[in-house]
Coordinates of C-alpha atoms in Angstrom, one line a residue:
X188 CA 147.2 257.6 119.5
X189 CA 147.1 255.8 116.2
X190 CA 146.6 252.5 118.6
X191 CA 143.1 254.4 119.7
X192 CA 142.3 255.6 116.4
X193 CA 142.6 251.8 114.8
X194 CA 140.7 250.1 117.7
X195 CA 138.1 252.9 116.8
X196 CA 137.9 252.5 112.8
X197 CA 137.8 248.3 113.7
X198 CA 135.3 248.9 116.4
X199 CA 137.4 246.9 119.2
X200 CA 137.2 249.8 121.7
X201 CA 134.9 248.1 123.7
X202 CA 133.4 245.3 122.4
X203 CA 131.0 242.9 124.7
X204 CA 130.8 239.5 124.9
X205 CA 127.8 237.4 125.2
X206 CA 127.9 235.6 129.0
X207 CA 126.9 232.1 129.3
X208 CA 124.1 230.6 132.0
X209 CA 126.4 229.1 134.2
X210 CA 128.8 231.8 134.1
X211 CA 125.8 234.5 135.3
X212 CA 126.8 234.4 139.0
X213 CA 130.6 235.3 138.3
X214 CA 129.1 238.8 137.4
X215 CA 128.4 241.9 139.3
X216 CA 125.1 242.3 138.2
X217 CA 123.8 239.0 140.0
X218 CA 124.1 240.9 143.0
X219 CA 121.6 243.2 142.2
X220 CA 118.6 240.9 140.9
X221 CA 115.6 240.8 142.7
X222 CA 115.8 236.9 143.3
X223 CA 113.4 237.3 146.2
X224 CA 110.6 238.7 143.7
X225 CA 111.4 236.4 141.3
X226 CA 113.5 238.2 139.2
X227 CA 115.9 236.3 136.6
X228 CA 118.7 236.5 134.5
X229 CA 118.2 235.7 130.5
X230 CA 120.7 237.3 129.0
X231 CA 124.2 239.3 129.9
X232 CA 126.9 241.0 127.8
X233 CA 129.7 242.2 129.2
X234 CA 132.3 244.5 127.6
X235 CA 135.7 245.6 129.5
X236 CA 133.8 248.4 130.9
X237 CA 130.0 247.8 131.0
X238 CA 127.6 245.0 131.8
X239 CA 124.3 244.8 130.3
X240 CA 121.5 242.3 131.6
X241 CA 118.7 241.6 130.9
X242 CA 116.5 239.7 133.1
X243 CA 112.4 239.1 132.9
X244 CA 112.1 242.5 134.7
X245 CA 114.4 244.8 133.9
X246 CA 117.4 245.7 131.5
X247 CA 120.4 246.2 134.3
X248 CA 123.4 248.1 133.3
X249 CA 126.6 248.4 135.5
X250 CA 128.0 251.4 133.3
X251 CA 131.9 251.7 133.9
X252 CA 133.6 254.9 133.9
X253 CA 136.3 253.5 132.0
X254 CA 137.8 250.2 131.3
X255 CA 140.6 250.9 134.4
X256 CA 138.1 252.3 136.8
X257 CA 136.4 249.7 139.6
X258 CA 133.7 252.4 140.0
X259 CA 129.8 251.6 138.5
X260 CA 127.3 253.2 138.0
X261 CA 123.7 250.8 138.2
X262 CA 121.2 251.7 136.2
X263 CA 117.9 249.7 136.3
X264 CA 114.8 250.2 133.6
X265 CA 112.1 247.8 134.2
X266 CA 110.1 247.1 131.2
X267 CA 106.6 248.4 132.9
X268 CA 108.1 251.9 133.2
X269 CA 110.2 251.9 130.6
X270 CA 109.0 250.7 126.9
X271 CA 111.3 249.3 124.3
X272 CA 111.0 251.1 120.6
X273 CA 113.5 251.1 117.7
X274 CA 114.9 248.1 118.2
X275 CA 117.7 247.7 115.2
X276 CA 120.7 244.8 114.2
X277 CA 123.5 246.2 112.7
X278 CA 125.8 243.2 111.2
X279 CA 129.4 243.3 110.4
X280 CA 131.3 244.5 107.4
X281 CA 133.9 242.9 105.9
X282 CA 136.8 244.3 108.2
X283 CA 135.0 244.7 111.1
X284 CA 135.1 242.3 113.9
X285 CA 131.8 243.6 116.0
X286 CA 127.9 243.2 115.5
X287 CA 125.7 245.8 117.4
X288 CA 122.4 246.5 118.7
X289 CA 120.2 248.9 119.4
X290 CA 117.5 250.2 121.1
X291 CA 115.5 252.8 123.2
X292 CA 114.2 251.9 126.8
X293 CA 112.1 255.0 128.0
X294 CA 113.6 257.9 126.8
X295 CA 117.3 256.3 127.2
X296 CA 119.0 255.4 123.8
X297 CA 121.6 252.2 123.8
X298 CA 124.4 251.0 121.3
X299 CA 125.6 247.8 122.4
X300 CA 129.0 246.3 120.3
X301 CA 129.4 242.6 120.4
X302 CA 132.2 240.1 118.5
X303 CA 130.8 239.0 115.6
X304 CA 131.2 235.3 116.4
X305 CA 128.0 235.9 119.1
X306 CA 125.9 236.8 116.0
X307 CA 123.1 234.1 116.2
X308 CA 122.9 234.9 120.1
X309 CA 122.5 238.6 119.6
X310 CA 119.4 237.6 116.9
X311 CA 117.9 235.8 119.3
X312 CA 118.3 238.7 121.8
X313 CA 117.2 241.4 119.4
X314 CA 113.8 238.9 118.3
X315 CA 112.9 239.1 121.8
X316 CA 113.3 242.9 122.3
X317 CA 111.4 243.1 119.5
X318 CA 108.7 241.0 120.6
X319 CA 108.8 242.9 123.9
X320 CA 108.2 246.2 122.3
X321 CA 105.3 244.5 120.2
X322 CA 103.3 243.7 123.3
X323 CA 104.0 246.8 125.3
X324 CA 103.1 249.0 122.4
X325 CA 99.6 246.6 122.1
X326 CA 98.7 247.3 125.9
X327 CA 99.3 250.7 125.8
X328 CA 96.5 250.8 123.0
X329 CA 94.1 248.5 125.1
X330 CA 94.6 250.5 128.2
X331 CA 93.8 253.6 126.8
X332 CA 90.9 251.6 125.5
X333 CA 90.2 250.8 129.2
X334 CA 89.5 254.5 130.0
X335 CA 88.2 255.6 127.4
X336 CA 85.2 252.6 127.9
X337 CA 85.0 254.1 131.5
X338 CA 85.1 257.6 130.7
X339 CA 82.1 257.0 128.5
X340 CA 80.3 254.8 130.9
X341 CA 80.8 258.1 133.1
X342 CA 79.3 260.4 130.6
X343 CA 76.4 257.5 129.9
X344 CA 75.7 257.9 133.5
X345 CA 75.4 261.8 134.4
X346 CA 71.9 262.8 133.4
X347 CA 71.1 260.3 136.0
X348 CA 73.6 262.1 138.7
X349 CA 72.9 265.3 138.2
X350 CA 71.0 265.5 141.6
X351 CA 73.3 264.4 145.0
X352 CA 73.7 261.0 145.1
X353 CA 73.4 259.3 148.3
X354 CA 76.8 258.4 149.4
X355 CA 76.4 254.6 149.8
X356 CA 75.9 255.0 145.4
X357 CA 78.7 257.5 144.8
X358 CA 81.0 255.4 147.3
X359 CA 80.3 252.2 145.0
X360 CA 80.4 253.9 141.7
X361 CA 83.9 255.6 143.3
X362 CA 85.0 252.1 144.1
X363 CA 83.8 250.4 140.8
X364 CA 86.1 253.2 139.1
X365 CA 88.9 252.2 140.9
X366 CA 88.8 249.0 140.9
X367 CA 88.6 249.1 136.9
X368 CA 91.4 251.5 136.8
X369 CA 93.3 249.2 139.2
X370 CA 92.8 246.3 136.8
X371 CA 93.6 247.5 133.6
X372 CA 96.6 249.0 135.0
X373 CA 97.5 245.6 136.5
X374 CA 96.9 243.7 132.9
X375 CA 98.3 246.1 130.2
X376 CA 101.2 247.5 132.3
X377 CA 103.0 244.4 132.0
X378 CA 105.6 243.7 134.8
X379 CA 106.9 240.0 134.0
X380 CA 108.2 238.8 130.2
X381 CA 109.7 235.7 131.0
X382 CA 107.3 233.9 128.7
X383 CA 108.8 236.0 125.4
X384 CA 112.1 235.3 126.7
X385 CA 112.0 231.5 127.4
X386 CA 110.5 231.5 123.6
X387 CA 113.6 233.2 122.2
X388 CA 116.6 232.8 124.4
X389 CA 115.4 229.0 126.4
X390 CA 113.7 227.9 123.0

């Protein structure tokens, strides 16, 4: 009991270490990146328990019921679907031997403890989360822009539509609409960050 209680207060109940490149295929979560879509691996920590990596897509987490159990639990939030807000660095204290991170992806809150030795790692990891959550937060703005521009083109337009249009118009102002949906969907919901995280983690 006062074994628990101590790892608790010194914050060595499960603290994650920082997984180097050449060690990434050693790890369960290789298995389940999209390789074939071009999917990657950046960065990995893995605790007794847990395993959290990040690749250009996706933030991967094999969550363990317990440090004993073999059983996971994968979880996958892909940065299009799933922004990243509050991202926060917590350093250690004088008697504590873990750093921690945090961060919201979606509407899922994460607390991540590392040893303290992986500090300049974990800034490096918490700059690009950072930078992530700058961009996504910028293109949601511009593609709200994007239909708002079309939504006032629309209104611009209907004094001249009030009477039928023949179909070969409405089918090409239908398709137009689409199509300009279709792209700004494609350019502001951003898919692919490998760029922010070659400039942070590969620097």
């Amino acid at each position: 009991m006062f074994k628990n209680i101590a790892s608790d207060v010194l914050g060595l109940s499960d603290i994650g270490a920082i997984i180097q490149p050449k060690d990434f295929h050693k790890v369960e979560s290789d298995d389940y990146i999209l390789y074939e879509d071009g999917e990657k691996i950046y960065f990995l920590i893995k605790s007794k328990s847990d395993e959290y990596c990040f690749t250009n897509y996706a933030l991967i987490h094999l969550d363990g019921a317990s440090a004993t159990s073999k059983k996971r639990l994968l979880k996958r939030y892909s940065y299009k679907s799933n922004p990243i807000t509050d991202v926060t660095l917590e350093t250690a204290g004088t008697v504590d031997l873990d750093i921690e991170i945090k961060f919201n992806i979606g509407n899922i809150s994460y607390s991540i403890d590392v040893i303290k030795q992986d500090i300049e790692a974990l800034k490096d990891l918490y700059k690009t989360l950072v930078k992530i959550s700058s961009i996504q937060a910028e293109n949601q703005h511009y593609l709200h822009y994007a239909q708002q521009s079309l939504d006032l083109a629309s209104k611009s337009l209907k004094p001249y539509t009030n009477n039928a249009l023949p179909d070969e118009q409405f089918k090409a102002i239908n398709l137009y609409s689409f199509n300009w949906l279709k792209k700004s969907h494609h350019e502001f919901m951003r898919k692919d960050f490998s760029e922010v995280f070659d400039q942070f983690i590969n620097k």
